Short mmCIF file of C-alpha atoms in Angstrom, two decimals:
data_model
loop_
_atom_site.label_atom_id
_atom_site.label_comp_id
_atom_site.label_asym_id
_atom_site.label_seq_id
_atom_site.Cartn_x
_atom_site.Cartn_y
_atom_site.Cartn_z
CA MET N 1 8.97 5.43 -14.93
CA ARG N 2 9.82 1.86 -13.95
CA VAL N 3 7.42 0.77 -11.20
CA ILE N 4 7.25 -2.52 -9.31
CA VAL N 5 4.10 -3.49 -7.44
CA PHE N 6 4.11 -5.90 -4.50
CA GLY N 7 0.67 -7.25 -3.70
CA SER N 8 -0.15 -6.98 -7.39
CA THR N 9 -2.90 -9.63 -7.38
CA GLY N 10 -4.80 -7.98 -4.52
CA THR N 11 -7.80 -5.70 -4.83
CA ILE N 12 -5.65 -2.56 -4.60
CA GLY N 13 -2.71 -3.97 -6.56
CA LYS N 14 -4.78 -4.71 -9.65
CA HIS N 15 -6.06 -1.14 -9.73
CA VAL N 16 -2.48 0.11 -9.33
CA ILE N 17 -1.33 -2.01 -12.27
CA GLU N 18 -4.19 -0.91 -14.51
CA GLN N 19 -3.75 2.78 -13.74
CA SER N 20 0.06 2.57 -13.96
CA LEU N 21 -0.19 1.19 -17.48
CA GLU N 22 -2.68 3.91 -18.40
CA LYS N 23 -0.13 6.49 -17.28
CA GLY N 24 2.56 4.94 -19.47
CA HIS N 25 4.75 3.46 -16.74
CA GLU N 26 6.78 0.31 -17.24
CA VAL N 27 5.30 -2.03 -14.67
CA VAL N 28 6.61 -5.12 -12.92
CA ALA N 29 3.90 -7.09 -11.14
CA PHE N 30 5.44 -9.26 -8.43
CA CYS N 31 3.20 -12.14 -7.36
CA ARG N 32 3.16 -15.80 -6.39
CA ASP N 33 0.79 -16.84 -9.17
CA ALA N 34 0.93 -15.03 -12.52
CA SER N 35 -2.33 -16.65 -13.65
CA LYS N 36 -4.17 -14.29 -11.29
CA LEU N 37 -3.15 -11.43 -13.56
CA SER N 38 -4.19 -13.10 -16.81
CA GLU N 39 -6.63 -10.27 -17.60
CA PHE N 40 -3.73 -7.87 -18.09
CA LYS N 41 -2.12 -7.94 -21.54
CA HIS N 42 0.21 -5.04 -22.16
CA GLN N 43 3.63 -4.53 -23.70
CA ASN N 44 4.72 -2.47 -20.68
CA LEU N 45 3.78 -5.14 -18.14
CA ASN N 46 6.22 -7.76 -16.90
CA THR N 47 4.93 -10.32 -14.40
CA ILE N 48 7.48 -11.91 -12.09
CA GLU N 49 6.56 -14.87 -9.92
CA GLY N 50 8.15 -15.08 -6.50
CA ASP N 51 7.58 -15.06 -2.78
CA VAL N 52 7.84 -11.76 -0.92
CA LEU N 53 9.07 -13.74 2.09
CA HIS N 54 12.11 -14.89 0.09
CA LEU N 55 14.70 -12.12 -0.03
CA ASP N 56 16.44 -13.37 -3.18
CA ASP N 57 13.15 -13.34 -5.12
CA VAL N 58 12.44 -9.80 -4.00
CA SER N 59 15.94 -8.50 -4.65
CA ASN N 60 16.09 -9.91 -8.18
CA ALA N 61 12.74 -8.30 -9.03
CA ILE N 62 13.59 -4.86 -7.60
CA LYS N 63 16.84 -4.55 -9.53
CA GLY N 64 16.64 -1.65 -11.98
CA GLN N 65 13.33 -0.22 -10.75
CA ASP N 66 12.64 3.47 -10.05
CA VAL N 67 9.69 3.21 -7.68
CA VAL N 68 8.49 0.46 -5.34
CA ILE N 69 4.81 0.26 -4.43
CA ILE N 70 3.69 -1.97 -1.57
CA ALA N 71 0.03 -2.99 -1.51
CA LEU N 72 0.46 -6.26 0.35
CA GLY N 73 -2.59 -7.93 1.86
CA SER N 74 -3.15 -10.88 4.14
CA GLY N 75 -6.00 -12.43 2.15
CA LYS N 76 -8.51 -14.10 4.42
CA SER N 77 -5.99 -14.65 7.19
CA ARG N 78 -6.31 -12.59 10.36
CA LYS N 79 -2.95 -13.76 11.68
CA SER N 80 -0.67 -13.30 8.67
CA THR N 81 2.53 -11.28 9.08
CA VAL N 82 3.17 -11.00 5.34
CA ARG N 83 2.88 -7.21 5.40
CA SER N 84 5.60 -6.64 7.95
CA GLU N 85 7.90 -9.52 6.97
CA GLY N 86 7.48 -8.86 3.26
CA THR N 87 8.08 -5.15 3.72
CA LYS N 88 11.25 -5.86 5.69
CA ASN N 89 12.57 -7.90 2.76
CA ILE N 90 11.56 -5.21 0.28
CA ILE N 91 13.43 -2.54 2.23
CA THR N 92 16.54 -4.71 2.44
CA ALA N 93 16.38 -5.39 -1.31
CA MET N 94 15.87 -1.71 -2.14
CA LYS N 95 18.96 -0.72 -0.20
CA ALA N 96 21.00 -3.49 -1.82
CA ASN N 97 19.93 -2.35 -5.29
CA GLY N 98 20.13 1.42 -4.75
CA VAL N 99 16.39 2.01 -5.16
CA ASP N 100 15.12 4.82 -2.92
CA ARG N 101 11.47 5.67 -3.63
CA LEU N 102 8.97 3.63 -1.63
CA ILE N 103 5.20 4.11 -1.52
CA CYS N 104 3.49 1.89 1.04
CA GLN N 105 -0.25 1.40 1.50
CA SER N 106 -1.14 0.94 5.16
CA THR N 107 -4.45 1.71 6.90
CA LEU N 108 -6.22 4.64 8.48
CA GLY N 109 -6.03 4.09 12.21
CA ALA N 110 -2.34 3.27 12.30
CA GLY N 111 -0.10 5.48 14.38
CA GLU N 112 -1.53 8.83 15.36
CA SER N 113 -4.39 8.44 12.86
CA THR N 114 -6.15 6.23 15.42
CA ASN N 115 -7.80 9.49 16.50
CA ASN N 116 -9.65 9.65 13.17
CA LEU N 117 -11.50 6.41 13.86
CA ASN N 118 -14.95 6.02 15.35
CA PHE N 119 -15.74 3.62 18.20
CA PHE N 120 -16.57 0.73 15.86
CA TRP N 121 -13.29 0.82 13.95
CA LYS N 122 -11.08 1.64 16.91
CA HIS N 123 -12.45 -0.85 19.44
CA ILE N 124 -14.40 -3.52 17.55
CA MET N 125 -12.55 -3.98 14.27
CA PHE N 126 -8.96 -3.00 15.05
CA GLY N 127 -9.19 -3.51 18.79
CA TRP N 128 -10.60 -7.03 18.55
CA TYR N 129 -11.66 -8.63 15.25
CA LEU N 130 -8.70 -7.48 13.10
CA LYS N 131 -6.29 -6.87 15.96
CA GLN N 132 -3.44 -9.01 14.57
CA VAL N 133 -3.86 -7.56 11.08
CA PHE N 134 -3.75 -4.07 12.56
CA LEU N 135 -0.63 -4.82 14.60
CA ASP N 136 1.06 -6.12 11.45
CA HIS N 137 0.27 -2.81 9.73
CA GLU N 138 1.83 -0.99 12.68
CA LEU N 139 5.00 -3.09 12.47
CA GLN N 140 5.11 -2.60 8.71
CA GLU N 141 4.98 1.17 9.20
CA HIS N 142 7.75 0.97 11.79
CA TYR N 143 10.04 -0.74 9.30
CA VAL N 144 9.25 1.82 6.59
CA GLN N 145 9.66 4.87 8.80
CA ASN N 146 13.05 3.66 10.02
CA SER N 147 14.33 2.62 6.60
CA ASP N 148 16.19 5.82 5.55
CA LEU N 149 14.44 5.51 2.18
CA ASP N 150 12.38 8.16 0.38
CA TRP N 151 9.13 6.78 1.72
CA THR N 152 5.49 7.76 1.80
CA ILE N 153 2.96 5.77 3.82
CA ILE N 154 -0.65 6.08 2.67
CA ARG N 155 -3.41 5.40 5.19
CA PRO N 156 -6.75 4.79 3.45
CA GLY N 157 -10.10 4.26 5.12
CA ALA N 158 -12.25 1.16 4.55
CA PHE N 159 -12.30 0.03 0.91
CA THR N 160 -15.35 0.24 -1.34
CA ASP N 161 -15.88 -0.93 -4.92
CA GLY N 162 -16.76 2.53 -6.23
CA GLU N 163 -15.38 4.20 -9.33
CA LYS N 164 -12.30 6.39 -9.50
CA THR N 165 -13.50 9.89 -8.64
CA GLU N 166 -10.21 11.70 -7.87
CA SER N 167 -12.40 13.62 -5.42
CA TYR N 168 -11.32 12.68 -1.91
CA GLN N 169 -9.66 14.10 1.17
CA HIS N 170 -6.02 13.46 1.93
CA GLY N 171 -3.47 14.64 4.45
CA PHE N 172 -6.22 15.72 6.85
CA SER N 173 -5.68 16.36 10.55
CA THR N 174 -5.69 13.38 12.90
CA LYS N 175 -8.36 15.32 14.83
CA ASP N 176 -10.70 15.42 11.83
CA LYS N 177 -13.90 13.52 12.64
CA SER N 178 -15.80 14.66 9.55
CA ILE N 179 -14.30 12.11 7.17
CA LYS N 180 -16.43 9.15 6.08
CA LEU N 181 -13.76 6.50 6.79
CA LYS N 182 -14.38 5.05 3.33
CA ILE N 183 -12.54 5.24 0.00
CA SER N 184 -12.84 3.28 -3.25
CA ARG N 185 -10.03 0.97 -4.21
CA ALA N 186 -9.74 2.81 -7.52
CA ASP N 187 -9.22 6.11 -5.70
CA VAL N 188 -6.63 4.52 -3.40
CA ALA N 189 -4.69 3.47 -6.49
CA ASP N 190 -5.12 6.95 -7.96
CA PHE N 191 -3.60 8.57 -4.89
CA ILE N 192 -0.79 6.01 -4.71
CA LEU N 193 0.21 6.74 -8.28
CA LYS N 194 0.10 10.49 -7.76
CA GLN N 195 2.96 9.97 -5.29
CA VAL N 196 5.17 8.50 -8.02
CA SER N 197 5.87 11.97 -9.37
CA ASP N 198 4.78 14.14 -6.41
CA ARG N 199 7.05 14.37 -3.35
CA ARG N 200 4.66 16.51 -1.31
CA TYR N 201 4.16 13.70 1.17
CA LEU N 202 7.77 12.54 1.36
CA HIS N 203 8.40 11.06 4.81
CA GLN N 204 4.76 11.63 5.73
CA THR N 205 1.72 9.43 6.43
CA PRO N 206 -1.29 11.05 4.73
CA GLY N 207 -4.73 9.70 5.52
CA LEU N 208 -7.13 9.07 2.64
CA SER N 209 -10.91 9.14 2.82
CA TYR N 210 -14.09 10.68 1.41
#
């Protein structure tokens, strides 16, 4: 499968690249600085430098791909709109190039999954400290859900640096308060890549947590 990863130099993106290569996919890593992926040396990996905010860069990279994975992050910025604006360009480029399958990593708490959150995450983190980041996730999801593409939005809990366990909860009820609101980055990547060949969550927004 030919897979392109946006947000490839981020903490989720690197796990996605590593696990994609392990699964035998042909991977395109789209990034602004290829030197940040210097640890990856593989015959099935092609790194393309570009800016996700420039439509021509995005469109040229998406051409000929089978699956698009979005794992965009805002770095240390709490005001960046790169998720929503970048995703809008990606969707436009996918339609122009006839690419339909989109897997987008968002966050637990977006949309109706706000009911899964505890007081700290709902009111302190997303209601105040990371409010702009959260709103950008919400706008990103709006663009994806209205794209007419074959999309899946994945909503993981807070990231940890744990190992890949493949033992986690997904697709749970928005009323479920038993989840831990945490998930390792490696397991997020594992679940993302399961969606490449599994259409169970087509046009759905599964939560992901331990």
